[in-house]
PDB file of C-alpha atoms in Angstrom:
ATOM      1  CA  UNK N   1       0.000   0.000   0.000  1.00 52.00           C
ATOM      2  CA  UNK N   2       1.284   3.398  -1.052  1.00 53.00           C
ATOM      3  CA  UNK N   3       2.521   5.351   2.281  1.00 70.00           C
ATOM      4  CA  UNK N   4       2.429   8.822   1.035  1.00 86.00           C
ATOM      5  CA  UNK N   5       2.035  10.580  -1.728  1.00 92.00           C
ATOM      6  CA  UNK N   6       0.172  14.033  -3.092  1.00 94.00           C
ATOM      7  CA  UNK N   7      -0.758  15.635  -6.813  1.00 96.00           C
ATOM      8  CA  UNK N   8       1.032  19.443  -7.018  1.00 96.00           C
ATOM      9  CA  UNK N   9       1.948  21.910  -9.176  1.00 96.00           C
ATOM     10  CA  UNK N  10       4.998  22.712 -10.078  1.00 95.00           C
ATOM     11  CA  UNK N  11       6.202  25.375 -12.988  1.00 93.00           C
ATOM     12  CA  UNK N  12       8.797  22.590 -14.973  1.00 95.00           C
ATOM     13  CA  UNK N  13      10.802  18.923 -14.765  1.00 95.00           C
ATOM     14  CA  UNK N  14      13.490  20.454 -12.768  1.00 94.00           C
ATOM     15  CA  UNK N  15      10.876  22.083  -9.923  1.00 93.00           C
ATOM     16  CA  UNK N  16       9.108  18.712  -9.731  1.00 93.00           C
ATOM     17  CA  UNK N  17      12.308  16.590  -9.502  1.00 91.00           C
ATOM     18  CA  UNK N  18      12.635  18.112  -6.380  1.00 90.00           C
ATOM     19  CA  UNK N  19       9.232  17.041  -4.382  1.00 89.00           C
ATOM     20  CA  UNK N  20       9.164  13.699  -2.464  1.00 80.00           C
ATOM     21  CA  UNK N  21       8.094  12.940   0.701  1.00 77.00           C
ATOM     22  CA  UNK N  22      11.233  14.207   2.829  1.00 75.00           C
ATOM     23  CA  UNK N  23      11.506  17.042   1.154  1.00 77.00           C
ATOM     24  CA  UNK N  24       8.829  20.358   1.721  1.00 77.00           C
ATOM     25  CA  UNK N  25       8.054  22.600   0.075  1.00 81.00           C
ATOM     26  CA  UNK N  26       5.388  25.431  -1.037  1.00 85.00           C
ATOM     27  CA  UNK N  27       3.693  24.255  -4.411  1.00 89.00           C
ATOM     28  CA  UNK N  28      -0.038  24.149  -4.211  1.00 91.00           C
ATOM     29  CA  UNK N  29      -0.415  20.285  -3.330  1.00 93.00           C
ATOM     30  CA  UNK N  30      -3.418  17.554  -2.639  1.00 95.00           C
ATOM     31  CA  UNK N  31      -2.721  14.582  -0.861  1.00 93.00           C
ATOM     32  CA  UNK N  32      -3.555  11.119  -2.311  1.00 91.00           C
ATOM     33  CA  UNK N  33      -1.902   8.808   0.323  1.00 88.00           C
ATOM     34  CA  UNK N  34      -3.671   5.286   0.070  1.00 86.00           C
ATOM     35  CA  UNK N  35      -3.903   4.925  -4.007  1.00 90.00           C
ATOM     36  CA  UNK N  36      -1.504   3.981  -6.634  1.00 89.00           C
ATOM     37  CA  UNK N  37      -1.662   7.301  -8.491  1.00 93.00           C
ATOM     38  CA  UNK N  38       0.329   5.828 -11.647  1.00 92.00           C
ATOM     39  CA  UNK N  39      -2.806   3.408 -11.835  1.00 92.00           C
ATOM     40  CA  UNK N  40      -5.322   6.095 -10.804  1.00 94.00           C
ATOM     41  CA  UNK N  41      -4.410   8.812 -13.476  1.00 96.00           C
ATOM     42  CA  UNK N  42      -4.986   6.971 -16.533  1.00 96.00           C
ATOM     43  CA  UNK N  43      -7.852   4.882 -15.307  1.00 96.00           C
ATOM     44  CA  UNK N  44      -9.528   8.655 -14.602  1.00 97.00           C
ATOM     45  CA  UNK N  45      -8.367   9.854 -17.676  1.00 97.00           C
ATOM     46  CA  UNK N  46     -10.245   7.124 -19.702  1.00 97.00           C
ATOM     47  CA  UNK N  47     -13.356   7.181 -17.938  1.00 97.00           C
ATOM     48  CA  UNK N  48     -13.486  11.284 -18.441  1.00 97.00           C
ATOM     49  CA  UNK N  49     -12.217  11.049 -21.664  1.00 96.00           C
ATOM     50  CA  UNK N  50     -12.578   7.755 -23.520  1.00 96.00           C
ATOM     51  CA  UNK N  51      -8.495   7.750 -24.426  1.00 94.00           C
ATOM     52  CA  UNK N  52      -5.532   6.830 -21.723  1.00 93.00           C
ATOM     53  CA  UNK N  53      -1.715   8.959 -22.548  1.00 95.00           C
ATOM     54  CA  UNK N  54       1.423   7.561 -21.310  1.00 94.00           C
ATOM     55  CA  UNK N  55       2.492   8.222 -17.949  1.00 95.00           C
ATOM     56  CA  UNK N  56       5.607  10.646 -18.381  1.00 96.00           C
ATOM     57  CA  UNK N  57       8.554   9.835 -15.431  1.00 96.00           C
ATOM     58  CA  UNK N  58      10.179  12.843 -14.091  1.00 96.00           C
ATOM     59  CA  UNK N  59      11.907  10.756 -11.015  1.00 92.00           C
ATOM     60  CA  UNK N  60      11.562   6.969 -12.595  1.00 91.00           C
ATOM     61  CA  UNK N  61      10.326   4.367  -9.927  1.00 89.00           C
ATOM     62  CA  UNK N  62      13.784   2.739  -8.579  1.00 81.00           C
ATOM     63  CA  UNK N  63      13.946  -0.018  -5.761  1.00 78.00           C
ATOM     64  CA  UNK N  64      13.413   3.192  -3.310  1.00 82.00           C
ATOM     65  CA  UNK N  65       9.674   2.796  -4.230  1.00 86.00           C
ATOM     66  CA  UNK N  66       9.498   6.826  -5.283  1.00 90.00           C
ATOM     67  CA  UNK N  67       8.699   8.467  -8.295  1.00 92.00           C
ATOM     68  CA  UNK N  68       7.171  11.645  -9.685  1.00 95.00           C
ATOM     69  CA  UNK N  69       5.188  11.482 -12.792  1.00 97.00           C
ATOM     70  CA  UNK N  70       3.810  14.529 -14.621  1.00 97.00           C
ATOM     71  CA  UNK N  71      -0.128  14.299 -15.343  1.00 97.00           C
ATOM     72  CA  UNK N  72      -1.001  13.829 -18.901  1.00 97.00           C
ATOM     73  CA  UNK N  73      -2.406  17.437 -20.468  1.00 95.00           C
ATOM     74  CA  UNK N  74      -5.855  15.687 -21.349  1.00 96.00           C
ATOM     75  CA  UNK N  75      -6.325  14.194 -17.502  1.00 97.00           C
ATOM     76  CA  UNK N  76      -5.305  17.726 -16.694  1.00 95.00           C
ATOM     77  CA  UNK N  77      -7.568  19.726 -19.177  1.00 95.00           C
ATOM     78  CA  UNK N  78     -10.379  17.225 -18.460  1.00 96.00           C
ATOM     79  CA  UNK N  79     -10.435  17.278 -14.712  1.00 96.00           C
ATOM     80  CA  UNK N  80     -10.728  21.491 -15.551  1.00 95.00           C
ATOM     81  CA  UNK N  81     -13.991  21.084 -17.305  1.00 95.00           C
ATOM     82  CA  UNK N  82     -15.744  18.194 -15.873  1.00 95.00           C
ATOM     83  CA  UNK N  83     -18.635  19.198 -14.212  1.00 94.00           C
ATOM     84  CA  UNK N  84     -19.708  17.636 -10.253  1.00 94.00           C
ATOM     85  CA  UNK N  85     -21.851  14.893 -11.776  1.00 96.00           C
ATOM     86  CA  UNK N  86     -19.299  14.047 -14.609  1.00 96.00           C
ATOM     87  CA  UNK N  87     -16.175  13.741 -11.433  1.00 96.00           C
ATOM     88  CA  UNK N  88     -18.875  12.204  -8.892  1.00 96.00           C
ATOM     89  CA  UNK N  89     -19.175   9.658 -11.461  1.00 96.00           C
ATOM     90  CA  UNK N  90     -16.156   8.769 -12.709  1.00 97.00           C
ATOM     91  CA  UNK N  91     -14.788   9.154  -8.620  1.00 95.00           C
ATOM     92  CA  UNK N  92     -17.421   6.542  -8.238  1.00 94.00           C
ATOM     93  CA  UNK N  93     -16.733   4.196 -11.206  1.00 95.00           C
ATOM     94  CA  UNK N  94     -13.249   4.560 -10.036  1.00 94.00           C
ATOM     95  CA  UNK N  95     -13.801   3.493  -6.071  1.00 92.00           C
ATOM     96  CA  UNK N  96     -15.635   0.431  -7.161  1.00 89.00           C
ATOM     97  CA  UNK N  97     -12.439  -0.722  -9.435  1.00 87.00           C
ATOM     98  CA  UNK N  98     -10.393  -0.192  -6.610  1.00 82.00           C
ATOM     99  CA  UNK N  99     -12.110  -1.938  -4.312  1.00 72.00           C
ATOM    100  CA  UNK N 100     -12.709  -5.248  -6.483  1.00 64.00           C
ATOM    101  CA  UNK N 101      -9.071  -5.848  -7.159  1.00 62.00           C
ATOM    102  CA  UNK N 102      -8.573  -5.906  -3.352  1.00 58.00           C
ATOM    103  CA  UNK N 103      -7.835  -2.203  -2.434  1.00 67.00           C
ATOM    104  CA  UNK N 104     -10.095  -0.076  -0.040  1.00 72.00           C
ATOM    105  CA  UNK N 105     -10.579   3.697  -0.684  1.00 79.00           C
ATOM    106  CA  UNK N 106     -14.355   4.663   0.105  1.00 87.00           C
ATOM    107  CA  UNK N 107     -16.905   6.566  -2.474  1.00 90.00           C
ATOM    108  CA  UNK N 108     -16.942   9.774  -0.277  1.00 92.00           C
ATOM    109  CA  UNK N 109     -13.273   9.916  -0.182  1.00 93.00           C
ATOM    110  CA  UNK N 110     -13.147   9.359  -3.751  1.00 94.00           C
ATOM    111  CA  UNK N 111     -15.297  12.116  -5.189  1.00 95.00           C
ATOM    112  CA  UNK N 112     -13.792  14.431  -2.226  1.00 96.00           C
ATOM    113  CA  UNK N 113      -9.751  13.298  -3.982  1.00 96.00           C
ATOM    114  CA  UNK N 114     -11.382  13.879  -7.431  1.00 96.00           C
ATOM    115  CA  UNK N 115     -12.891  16.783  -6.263  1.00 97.00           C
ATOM    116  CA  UNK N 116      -9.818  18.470  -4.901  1.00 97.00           C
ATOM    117  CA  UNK N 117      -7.695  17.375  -7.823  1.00 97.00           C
ATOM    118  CA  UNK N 118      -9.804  19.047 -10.117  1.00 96.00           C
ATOM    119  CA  UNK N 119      -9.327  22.652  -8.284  1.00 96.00           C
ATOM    120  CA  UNK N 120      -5.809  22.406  -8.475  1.00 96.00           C
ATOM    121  CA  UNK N 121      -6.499  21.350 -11.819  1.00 95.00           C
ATOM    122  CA  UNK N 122      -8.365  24.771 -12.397  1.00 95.00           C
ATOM    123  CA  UNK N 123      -5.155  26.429 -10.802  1.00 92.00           C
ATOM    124  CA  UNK N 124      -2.862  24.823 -12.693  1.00 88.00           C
ATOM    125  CA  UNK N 125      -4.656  26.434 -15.938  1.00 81.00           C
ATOM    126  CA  UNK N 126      -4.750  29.959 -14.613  1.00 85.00           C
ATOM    127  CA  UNK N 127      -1.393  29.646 -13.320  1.00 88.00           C
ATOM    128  CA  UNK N 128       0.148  28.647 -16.066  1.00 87.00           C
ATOM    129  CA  UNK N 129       1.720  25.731 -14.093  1.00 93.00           C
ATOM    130  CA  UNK N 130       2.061  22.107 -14.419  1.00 95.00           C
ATOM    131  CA  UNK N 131       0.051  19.176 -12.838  1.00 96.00           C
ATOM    132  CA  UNK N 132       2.487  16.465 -11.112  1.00 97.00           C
ATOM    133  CA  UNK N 133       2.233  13.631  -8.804  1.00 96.00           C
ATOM    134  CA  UNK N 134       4.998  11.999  -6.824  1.00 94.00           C
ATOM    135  CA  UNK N 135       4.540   8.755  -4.069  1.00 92.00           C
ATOM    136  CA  UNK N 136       5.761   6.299  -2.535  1.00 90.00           C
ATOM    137  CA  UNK N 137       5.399   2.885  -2.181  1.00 85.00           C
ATOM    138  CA  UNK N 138       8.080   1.423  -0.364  1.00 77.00           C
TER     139      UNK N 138
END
């Protein structure tokens, strides 16, 4: 199970290379502790947008058990226009998946993550910043 890990916005590679979970810092941030996010993202991404984009590694997984990976521009650009309904259901969708291969992370905490991700998705746009993610998973 993943220890820690949050979604944040950072302004390029080198900014986000620098995150982890030692390491603080001031970027706009949402927790996600309890979730694979490298499964999460594109599994949201297809259900709000019918297509799934490579993960991109800033920090490559090692046998540490961290990485950072940037969010794909369409998760990004869709989690900026999908309405309540549209996250509340794909948050939803999502929960059940999780829970039937054997993970727990409940309905309300899912549409509250997907929730929160999508503001900082909405900051990210008027910002001019980029979405990241880093955890680990020791």
């Amino acid at each position: 199970m993943v220890l820690v890990g949050e979604f944040f916005l950072a302004g390029d590679d080198e900014s986000a290379v620098l995150v982890g979970p030692r390491n603080s810092h001031d970027f706009p941030a949402v927790p996600c502790d309890g979730i694979y996010p490298d499964d999460a993202v594109p599994r949201w991404e297809a259900l709000l947008t019918g297509a799934e984009s490579p993960l991109r590694h800033v920090v490559p997984m090692a046998n540490d058990g961290f990485t950072v990976f940037a969010v794909p521009q369409t998760l990004s650009t869709a989690l900026t226009s999908a309405g309540t309904d549209q996250l509340r259901r794909t948050a939803l969708t999502w929960a059940e998946t999780v829970s039937e291969m054997g993970d727990e992370f409940g309905p309300g905490s899912a549409v509250d993550l997907l929730e929160r991700l999508s503001a900082l998705a909405v900051s990210r746009a008027e910002r001019g910043l980029n979405l990241y993610c880093w955890y680990f998973a020791p």
